[in-house]
Short mmCIF file of N, CA and C in Angstrom, two decimals:
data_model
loop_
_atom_site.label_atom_id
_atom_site.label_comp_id
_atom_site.label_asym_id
_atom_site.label_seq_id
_atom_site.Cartn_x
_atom_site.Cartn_y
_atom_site.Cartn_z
N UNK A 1 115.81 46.26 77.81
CA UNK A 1 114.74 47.17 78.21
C UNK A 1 115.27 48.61 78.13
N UNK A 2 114.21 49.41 77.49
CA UNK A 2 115.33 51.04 77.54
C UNK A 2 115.37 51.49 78.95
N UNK A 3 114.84 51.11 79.52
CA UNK A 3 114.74 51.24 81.43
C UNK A 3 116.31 51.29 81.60
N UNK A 4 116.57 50.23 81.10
CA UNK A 4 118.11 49.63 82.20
C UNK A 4 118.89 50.35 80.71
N UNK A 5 118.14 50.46 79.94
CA UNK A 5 119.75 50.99 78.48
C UNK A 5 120.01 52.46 79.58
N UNK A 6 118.57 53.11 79.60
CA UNK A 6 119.01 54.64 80.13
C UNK A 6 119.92 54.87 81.35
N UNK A 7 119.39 53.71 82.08
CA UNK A 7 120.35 53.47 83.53
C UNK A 7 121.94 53.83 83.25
N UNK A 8 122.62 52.82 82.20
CA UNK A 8 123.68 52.70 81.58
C UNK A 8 124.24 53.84 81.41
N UNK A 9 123.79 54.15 80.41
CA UNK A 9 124.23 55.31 79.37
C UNK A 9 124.16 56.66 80.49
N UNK A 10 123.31 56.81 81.75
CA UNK A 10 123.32 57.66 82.92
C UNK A 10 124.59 57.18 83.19
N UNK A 11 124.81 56.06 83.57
CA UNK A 11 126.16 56.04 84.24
C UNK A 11 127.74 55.92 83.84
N UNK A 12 127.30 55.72 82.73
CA UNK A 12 128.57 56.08 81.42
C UNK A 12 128.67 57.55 81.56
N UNK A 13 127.79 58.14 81.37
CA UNK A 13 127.52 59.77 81.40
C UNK A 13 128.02 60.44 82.64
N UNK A 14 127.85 59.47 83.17
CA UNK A 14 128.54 60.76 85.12
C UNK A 14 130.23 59.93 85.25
N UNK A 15 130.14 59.28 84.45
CA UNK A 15 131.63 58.79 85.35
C UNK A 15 131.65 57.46 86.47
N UNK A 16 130.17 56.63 86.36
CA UNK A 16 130.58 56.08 87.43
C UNK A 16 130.73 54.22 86.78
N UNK A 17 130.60 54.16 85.25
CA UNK A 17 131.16 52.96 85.19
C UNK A 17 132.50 53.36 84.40
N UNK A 18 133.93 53.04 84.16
CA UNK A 18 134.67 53.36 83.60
C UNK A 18 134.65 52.62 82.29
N UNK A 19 134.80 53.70 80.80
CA UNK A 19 134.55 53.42 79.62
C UNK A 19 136.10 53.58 78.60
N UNK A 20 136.99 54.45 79.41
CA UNK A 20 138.15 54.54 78.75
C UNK A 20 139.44 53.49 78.18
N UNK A 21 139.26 52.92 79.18
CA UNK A 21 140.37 51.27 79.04
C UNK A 21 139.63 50.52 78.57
N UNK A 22 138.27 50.90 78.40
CA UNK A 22 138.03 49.11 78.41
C UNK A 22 136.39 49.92 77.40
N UNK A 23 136.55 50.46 76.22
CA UNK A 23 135.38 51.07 75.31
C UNK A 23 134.56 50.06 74.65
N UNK A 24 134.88 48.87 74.95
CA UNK A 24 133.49 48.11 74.51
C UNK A 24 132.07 48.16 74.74
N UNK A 25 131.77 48.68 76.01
CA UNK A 25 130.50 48.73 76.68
C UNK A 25 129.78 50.10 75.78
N UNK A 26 130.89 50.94 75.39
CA UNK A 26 130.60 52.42 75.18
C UNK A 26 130.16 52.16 73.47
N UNK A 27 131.04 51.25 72.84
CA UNK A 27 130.40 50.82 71.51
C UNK A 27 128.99 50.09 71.45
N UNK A 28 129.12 49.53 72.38
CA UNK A 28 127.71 48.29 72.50
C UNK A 28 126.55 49.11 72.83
N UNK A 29 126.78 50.02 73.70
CA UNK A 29 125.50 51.28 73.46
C UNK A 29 125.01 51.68 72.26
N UNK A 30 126.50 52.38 71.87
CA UNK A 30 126.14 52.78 70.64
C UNK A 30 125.10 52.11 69.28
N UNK A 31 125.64 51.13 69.34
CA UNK A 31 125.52 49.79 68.49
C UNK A 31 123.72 50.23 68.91
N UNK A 32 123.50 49.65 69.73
CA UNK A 32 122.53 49.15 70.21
C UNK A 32 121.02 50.67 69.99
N UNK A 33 121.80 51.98 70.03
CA UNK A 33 121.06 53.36 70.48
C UNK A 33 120.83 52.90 68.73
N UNK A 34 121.30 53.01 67.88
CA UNK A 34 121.31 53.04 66.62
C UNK A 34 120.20 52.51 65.99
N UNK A 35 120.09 51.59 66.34
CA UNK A 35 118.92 50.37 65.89
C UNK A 35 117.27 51.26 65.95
N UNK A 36 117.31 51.95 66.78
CA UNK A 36 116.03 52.82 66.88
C UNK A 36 116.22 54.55 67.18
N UNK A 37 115.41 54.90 65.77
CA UNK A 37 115.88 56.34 65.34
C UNK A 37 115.53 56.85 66.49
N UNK A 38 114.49 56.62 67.17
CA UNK A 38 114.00 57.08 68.61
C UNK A 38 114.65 57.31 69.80
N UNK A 39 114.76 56.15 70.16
CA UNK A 39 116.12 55.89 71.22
C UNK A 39 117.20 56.64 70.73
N UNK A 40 118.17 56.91 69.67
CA UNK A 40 119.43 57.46 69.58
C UNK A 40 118.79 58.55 69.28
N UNK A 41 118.03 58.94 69.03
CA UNK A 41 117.56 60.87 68.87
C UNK A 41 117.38 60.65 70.37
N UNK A 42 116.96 60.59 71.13
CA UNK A 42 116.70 60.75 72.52
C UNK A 42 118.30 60.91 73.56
N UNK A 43 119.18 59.69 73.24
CA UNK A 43 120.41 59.48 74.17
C UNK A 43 121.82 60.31 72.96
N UNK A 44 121.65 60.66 72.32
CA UNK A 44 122.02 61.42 71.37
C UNK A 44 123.28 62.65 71.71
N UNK A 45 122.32 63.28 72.35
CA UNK A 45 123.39 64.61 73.17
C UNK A 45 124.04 64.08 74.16
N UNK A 46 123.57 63.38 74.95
CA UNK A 46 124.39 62.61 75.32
C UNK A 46 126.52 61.85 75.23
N UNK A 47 125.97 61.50 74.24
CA UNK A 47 126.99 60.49 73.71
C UNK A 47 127.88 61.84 72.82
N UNK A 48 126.87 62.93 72.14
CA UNK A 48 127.72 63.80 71.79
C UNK A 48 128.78 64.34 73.38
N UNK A 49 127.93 64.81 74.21
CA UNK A 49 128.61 65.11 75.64
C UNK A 49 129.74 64.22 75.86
N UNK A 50 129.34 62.75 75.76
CA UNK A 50 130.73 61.92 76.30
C UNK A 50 131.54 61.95 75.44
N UNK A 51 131.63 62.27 73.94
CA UNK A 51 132.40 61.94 72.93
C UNK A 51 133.35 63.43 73.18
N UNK A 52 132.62 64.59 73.28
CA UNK A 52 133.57 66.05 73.32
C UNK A 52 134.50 65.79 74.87
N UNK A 53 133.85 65.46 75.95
CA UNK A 53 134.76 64.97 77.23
C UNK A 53 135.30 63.99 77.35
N UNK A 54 135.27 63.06 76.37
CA UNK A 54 136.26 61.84 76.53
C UNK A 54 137.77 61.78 75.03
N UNK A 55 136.84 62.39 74.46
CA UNK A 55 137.74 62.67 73.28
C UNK A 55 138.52 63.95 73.27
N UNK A 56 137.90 65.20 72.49
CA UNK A 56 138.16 66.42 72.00
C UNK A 56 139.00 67.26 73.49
N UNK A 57 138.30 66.67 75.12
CA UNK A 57 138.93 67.66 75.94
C UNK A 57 139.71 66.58 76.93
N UNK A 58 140.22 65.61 76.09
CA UNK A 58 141.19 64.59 76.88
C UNK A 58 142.63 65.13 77.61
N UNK A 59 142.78 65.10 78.92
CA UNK A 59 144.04 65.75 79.33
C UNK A 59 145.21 65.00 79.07
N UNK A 60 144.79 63.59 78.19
CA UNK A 60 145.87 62.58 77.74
C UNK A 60 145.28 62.50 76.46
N UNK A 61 146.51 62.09 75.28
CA UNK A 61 145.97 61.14 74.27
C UNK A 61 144.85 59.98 74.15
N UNK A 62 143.82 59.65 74.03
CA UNK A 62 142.86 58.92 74.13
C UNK A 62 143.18 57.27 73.35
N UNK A 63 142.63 56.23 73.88
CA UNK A 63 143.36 55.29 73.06
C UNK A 63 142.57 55.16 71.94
N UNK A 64 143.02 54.60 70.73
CA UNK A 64 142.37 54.24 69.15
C UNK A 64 141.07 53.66 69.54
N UNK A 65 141.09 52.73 70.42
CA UNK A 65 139.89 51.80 70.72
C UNK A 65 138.71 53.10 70.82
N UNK A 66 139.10 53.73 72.00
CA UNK A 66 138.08 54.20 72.58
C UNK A 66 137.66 55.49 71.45
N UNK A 67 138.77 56.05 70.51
CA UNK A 67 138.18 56.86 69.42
C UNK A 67 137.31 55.99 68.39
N UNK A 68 137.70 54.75 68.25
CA UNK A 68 136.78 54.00 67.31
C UNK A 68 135.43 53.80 67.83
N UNK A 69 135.29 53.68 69.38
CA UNK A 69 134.10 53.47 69.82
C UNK A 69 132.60 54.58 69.42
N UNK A 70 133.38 55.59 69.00
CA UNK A 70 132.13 56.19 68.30
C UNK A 70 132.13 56.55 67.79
N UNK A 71 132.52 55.15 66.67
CA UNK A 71 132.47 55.31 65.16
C UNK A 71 130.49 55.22 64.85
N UNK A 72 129.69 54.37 65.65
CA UNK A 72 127.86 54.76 65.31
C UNK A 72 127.66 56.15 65.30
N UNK A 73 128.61 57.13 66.21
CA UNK A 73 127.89 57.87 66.88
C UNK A 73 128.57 58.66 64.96
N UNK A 74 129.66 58.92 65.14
CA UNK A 74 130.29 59.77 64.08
C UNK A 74 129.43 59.39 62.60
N UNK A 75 128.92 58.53 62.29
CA UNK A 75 127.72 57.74 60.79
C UNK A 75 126.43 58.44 60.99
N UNK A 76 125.85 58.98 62.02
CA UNK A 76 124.59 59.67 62.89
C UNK A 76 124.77 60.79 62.82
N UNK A 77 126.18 61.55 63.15
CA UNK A 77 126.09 63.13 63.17
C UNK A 77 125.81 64.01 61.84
N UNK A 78 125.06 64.81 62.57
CA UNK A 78 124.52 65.94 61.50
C UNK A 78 125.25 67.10 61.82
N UNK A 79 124.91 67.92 60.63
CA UNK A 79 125.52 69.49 60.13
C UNK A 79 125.56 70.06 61.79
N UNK A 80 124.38 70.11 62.53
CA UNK A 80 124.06 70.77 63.27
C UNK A 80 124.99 70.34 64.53
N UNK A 81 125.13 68.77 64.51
CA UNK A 81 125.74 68.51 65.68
C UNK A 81 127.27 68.61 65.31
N UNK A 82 127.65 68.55 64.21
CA UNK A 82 129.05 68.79 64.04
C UNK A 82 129.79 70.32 64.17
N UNK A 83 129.27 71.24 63.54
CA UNK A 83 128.95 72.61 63.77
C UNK A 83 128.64 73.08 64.63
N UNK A 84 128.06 72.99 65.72
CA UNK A 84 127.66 73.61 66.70
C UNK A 84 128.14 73.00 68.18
N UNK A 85 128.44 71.55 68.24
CA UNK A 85 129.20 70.99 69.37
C UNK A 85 130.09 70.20 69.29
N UNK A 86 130.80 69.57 68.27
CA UNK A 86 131.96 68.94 67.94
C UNK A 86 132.75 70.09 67.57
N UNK A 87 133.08 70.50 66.48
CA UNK A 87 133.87 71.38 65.77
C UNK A 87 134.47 72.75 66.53
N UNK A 88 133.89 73.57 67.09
CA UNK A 88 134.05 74.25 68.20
C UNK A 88 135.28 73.51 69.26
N UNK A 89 135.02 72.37 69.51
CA UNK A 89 136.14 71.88 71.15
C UNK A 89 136.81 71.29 70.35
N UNK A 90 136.73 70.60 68.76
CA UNK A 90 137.96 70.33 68.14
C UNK A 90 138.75 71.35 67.81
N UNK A 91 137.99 72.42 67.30
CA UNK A 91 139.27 73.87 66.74
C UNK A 91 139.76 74.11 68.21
N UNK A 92 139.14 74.02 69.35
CA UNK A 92 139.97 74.78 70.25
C UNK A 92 141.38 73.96 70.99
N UNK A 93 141.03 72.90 70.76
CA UNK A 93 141.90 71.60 71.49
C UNK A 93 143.06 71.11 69.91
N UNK A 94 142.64 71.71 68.98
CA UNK A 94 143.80 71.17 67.85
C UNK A 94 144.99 72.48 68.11
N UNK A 95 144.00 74.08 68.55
CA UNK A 95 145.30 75.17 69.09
C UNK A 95 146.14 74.78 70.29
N UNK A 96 145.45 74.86 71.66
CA UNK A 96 145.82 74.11 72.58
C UNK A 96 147.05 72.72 72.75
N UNK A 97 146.03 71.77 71.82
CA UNK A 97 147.09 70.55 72.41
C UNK A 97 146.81 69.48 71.39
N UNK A 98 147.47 70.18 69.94
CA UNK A 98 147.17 69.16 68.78
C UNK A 98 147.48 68.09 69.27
N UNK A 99 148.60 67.90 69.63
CA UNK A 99 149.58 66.35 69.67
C UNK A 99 148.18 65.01 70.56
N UNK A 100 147.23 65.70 71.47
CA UNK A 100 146.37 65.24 71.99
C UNK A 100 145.32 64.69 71.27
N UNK A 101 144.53 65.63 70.44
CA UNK A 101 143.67 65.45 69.46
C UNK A 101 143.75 65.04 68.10
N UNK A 102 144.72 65.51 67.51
CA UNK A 102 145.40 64.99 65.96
C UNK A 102 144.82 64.07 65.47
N UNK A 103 144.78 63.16 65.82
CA UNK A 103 144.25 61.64 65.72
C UNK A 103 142.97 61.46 65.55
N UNK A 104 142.72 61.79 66.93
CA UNK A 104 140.95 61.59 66.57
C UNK A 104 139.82 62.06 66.02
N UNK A 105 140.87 63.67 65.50
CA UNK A 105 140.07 64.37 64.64
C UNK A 105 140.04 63.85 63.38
N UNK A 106 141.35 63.47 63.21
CA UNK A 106 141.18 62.83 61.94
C UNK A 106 140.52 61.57 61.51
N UNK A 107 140.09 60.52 62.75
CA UNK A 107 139.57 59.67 62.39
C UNK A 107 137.93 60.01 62.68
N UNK A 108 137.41 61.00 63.12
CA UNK A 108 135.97 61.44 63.16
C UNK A 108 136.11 62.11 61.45
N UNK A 109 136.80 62.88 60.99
CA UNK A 109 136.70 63.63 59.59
C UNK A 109 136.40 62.56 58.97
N UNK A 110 137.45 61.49 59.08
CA UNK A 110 137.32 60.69 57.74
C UNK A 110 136.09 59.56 57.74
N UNK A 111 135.35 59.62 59.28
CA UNK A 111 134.04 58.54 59.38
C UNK A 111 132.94 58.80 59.26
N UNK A 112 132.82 60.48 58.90
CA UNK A 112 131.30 61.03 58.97
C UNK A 112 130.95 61.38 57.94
N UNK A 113 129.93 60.97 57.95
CA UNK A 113 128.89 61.09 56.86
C UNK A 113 128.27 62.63 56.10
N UNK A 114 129.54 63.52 56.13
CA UNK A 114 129.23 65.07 55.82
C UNK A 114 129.43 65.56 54.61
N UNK A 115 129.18 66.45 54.14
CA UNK A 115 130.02 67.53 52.99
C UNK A 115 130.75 68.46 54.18
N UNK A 116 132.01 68.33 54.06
CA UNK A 116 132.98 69.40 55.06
C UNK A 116 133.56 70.23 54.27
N UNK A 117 132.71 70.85 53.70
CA UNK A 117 133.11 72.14 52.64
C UNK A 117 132.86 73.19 53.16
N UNK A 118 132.02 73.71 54.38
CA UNK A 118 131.76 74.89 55.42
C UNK A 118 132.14 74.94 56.08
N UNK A 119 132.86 73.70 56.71
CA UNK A 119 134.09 73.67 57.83
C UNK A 119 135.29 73.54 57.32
N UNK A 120 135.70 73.22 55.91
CA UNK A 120 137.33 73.11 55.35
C UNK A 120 138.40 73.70 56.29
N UNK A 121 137.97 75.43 56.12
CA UNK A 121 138.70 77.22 56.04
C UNK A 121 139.06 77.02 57.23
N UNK A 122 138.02 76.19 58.06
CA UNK A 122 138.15 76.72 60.14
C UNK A 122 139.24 75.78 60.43
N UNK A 123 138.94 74.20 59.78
CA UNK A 123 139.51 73.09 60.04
C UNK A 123 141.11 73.11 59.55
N UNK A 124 141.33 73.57 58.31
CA UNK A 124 142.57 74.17 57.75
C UNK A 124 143.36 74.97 58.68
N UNK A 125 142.59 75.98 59.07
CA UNK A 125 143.86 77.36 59.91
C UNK A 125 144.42 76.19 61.25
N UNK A 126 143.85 75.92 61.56
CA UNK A 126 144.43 74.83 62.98
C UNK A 126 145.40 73.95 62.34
N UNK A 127 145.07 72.89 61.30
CA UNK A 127 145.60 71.81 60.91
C UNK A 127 146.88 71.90 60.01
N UNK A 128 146.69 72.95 59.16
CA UNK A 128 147.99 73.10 58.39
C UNK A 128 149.19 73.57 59.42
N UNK A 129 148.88 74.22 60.21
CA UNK A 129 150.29 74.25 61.05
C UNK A 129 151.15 73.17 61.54
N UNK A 130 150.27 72.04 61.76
CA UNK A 130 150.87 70.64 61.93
C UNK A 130 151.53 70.08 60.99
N UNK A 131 151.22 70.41 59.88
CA UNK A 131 151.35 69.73 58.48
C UNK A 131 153.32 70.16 58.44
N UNK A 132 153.53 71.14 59.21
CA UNK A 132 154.83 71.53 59.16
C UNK A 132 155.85 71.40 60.00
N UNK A 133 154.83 70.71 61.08
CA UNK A 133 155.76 70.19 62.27
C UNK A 133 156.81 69.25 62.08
N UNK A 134 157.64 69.21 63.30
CA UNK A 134 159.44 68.39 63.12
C UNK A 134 159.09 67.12 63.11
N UNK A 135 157.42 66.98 64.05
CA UNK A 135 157.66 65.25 64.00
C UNK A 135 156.46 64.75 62.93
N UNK A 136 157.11 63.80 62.01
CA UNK A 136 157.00 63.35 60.67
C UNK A 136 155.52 62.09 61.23
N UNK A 137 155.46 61.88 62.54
CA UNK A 137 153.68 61.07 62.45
C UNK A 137 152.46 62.47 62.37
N UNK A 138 152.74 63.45 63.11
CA UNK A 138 152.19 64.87 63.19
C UNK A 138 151.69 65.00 61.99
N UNK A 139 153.03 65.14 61.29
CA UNK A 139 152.49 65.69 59.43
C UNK A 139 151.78 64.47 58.40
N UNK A 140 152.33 63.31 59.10
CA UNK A 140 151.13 62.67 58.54
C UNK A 140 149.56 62.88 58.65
N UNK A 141 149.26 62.48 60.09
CA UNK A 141 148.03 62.84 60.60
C UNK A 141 147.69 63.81 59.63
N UNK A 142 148.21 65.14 60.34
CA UNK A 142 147.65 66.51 59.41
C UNK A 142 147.28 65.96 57.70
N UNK A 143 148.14 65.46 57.30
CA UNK A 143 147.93 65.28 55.64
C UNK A 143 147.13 64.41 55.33
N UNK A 144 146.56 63.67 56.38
CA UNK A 144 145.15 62.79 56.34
C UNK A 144 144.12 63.32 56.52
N UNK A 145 144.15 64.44 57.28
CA UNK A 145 142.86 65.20 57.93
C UNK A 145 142.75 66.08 56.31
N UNK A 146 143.75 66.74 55.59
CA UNK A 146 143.72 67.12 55.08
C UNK A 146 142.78 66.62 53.44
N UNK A 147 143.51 65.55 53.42
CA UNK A 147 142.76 64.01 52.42
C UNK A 147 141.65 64.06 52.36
N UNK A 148 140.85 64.23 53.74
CA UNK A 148 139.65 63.54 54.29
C UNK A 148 138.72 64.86 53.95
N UNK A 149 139.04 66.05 54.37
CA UNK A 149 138.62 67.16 53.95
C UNK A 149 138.50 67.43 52.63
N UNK A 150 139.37 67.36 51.79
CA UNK A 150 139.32 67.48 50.22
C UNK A 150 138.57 66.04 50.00
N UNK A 151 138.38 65.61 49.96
CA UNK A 151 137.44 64.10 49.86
C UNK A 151 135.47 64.78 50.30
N UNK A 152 135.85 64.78 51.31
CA UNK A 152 134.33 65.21 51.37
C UNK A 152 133.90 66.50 51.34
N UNK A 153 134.17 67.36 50.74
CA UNK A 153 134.13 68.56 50.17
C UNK A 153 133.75 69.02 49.00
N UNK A 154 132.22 69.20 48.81
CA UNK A 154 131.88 68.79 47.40
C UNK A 154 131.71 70.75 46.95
N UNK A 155 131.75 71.68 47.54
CA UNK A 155 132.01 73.35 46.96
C UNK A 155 133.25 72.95 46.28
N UNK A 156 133.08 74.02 45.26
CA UNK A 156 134.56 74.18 44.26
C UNK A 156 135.29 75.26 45.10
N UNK A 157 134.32 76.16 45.88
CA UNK A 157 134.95 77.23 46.60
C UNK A 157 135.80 76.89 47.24
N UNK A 158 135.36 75.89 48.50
CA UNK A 158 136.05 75.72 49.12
C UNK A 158 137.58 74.55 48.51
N UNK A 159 137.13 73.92 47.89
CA UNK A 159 138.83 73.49 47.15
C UNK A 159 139.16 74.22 46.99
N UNK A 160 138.70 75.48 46.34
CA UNK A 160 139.87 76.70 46.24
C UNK A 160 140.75 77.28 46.69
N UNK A 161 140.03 77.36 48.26
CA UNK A 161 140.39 77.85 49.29
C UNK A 161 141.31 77.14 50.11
N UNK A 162 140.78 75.54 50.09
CA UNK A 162 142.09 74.32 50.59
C UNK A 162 143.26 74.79 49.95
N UNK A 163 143.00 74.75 48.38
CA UNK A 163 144.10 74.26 47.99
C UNK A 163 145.04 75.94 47.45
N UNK A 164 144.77 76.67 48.16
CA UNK A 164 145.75 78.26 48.31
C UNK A 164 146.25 78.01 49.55
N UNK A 165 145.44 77.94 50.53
CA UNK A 165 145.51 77.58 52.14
C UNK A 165 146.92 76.63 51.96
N UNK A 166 146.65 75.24 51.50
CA UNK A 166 147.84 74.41 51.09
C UNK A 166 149.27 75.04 50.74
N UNK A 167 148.97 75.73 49.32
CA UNK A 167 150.03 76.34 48.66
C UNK A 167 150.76 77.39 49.29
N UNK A 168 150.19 77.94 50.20
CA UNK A 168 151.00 78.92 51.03
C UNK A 168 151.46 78.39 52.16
N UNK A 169 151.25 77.13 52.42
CA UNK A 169 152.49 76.38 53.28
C UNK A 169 153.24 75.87 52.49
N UNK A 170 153.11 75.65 51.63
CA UNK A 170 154.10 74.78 50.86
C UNK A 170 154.96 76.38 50.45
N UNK A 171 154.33 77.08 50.58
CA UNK A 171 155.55 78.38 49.88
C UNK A 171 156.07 78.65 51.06
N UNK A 172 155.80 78.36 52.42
CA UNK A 172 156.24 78.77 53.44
C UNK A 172 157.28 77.94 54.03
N UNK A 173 157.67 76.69 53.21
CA UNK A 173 158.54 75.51 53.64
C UNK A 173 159.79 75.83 53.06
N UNK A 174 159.79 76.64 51.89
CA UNK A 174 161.33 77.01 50.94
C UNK A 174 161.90 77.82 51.98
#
C-alpha cells in the first residue's frame, strides 16, 4: 500500500529505522519506488536527501553494500538532480575527505545514466589530485572515476579538456 511505503521511506528518512549495516530494506524501496514513475517522482528527493547524508556527507567510509543500494536511485537521476544536489556535496567532500568518498563517487559515475561532459572540468580538479596520491588503491579509484568520465562524455570539448587536465599531471609526476 503506498500508505505504509510512505510510512517507511518517512522513517528511513529521519533516522528511526537503521539502513546503514543492514541496506537491504533501503534497496527494496528503491526497487519497489521504481516500478511507478509516480511514486518515485514523488519519494524522489527524498532518497536523493538520504543518498547525499548517507553517502557524499558520511563521517566514515560507507560500506559497498549500502553504496550499491542506490544503484535504482543512480539509473533515475537526471541532469538536474545530479547538478544541482549530488555533484555540489560530492565536489565538496572529494576536497575535504576524498579517502571517505572516492569510492562511491566512483561507483555513482560509472552507474548513471548521463553524458558527464558538463561536469568532466569540476569532477577532474578534485579527482586528479588523487590520481597522484602515495596510496596505490586511491589512484586506482581516481583512474576509474576518470574511465567512467571519459566513457560517458560524449563533447569533444570536454575530452579535450580531460585529456590536458590528464597530461598536466602526468607532466607533474617527472
Amino acid at each position: 500500500s503506498p500508505d505504509i511505503y510512505k510510512v517507511y521511506v518517512q522513517e528511513v528518512k529521519n533516522g528511526l529505522i537503521p539502513y546503514k549495516d543492514g541496506p537491504e530494506l533501503l534497496l527494496l524501496l528503491l526497487e519497489f519506488s521504481t516500478r511507478s514513475t509516480s511514486l518515485f517522482g514523488e519519494f524522489k528527493p527524498s532518497f536523493l536527501d538520504i543518498y547525499v547524508n548517507a553517502i557524499l556527507n558520511a563521517k566514515e567510509k560507507p560500506v559497498k553494500s549500502l553504496i550499491e543500494a542506490f544503484h535504482p536511485l543512480y539509473l533515475q537521476m537526471s541532469h538536474e538532480d545530479f547538478g544541482i544536489i549530488v555533484l555540489p556535496a560530492a565536489v565538496k567532500m572529494l576536497k575535504r575527505n576524498p579517502e571517505i568518498v572516492l569510492e562511491s563517487v566512483g561507483i555513482l559515475l560509472k552507474s548513471v545514466n548521463l553524458d558527464l561532459s558538463k561536469y568532466a572540468a569540476e569532477i577532474l580538479s578534485v579527482v586528479l589530485v588523487q590520481a597522484r596520491h602515495a596510496d596505490e588503491g586511491r589512484r586506482d579509484v581516481a583512474l576509474a572515476i576518470v574511465r567512467s568520465l571519459s566513457q560517458k562524455s560524449s563533447n569533444p570539448d570536454a575530452l579535450d579538456t580531460m585529456f590536458n587536465a590528464i597530461k598536466s599531471v602526468i607532466k607533474g609526476m617527472k
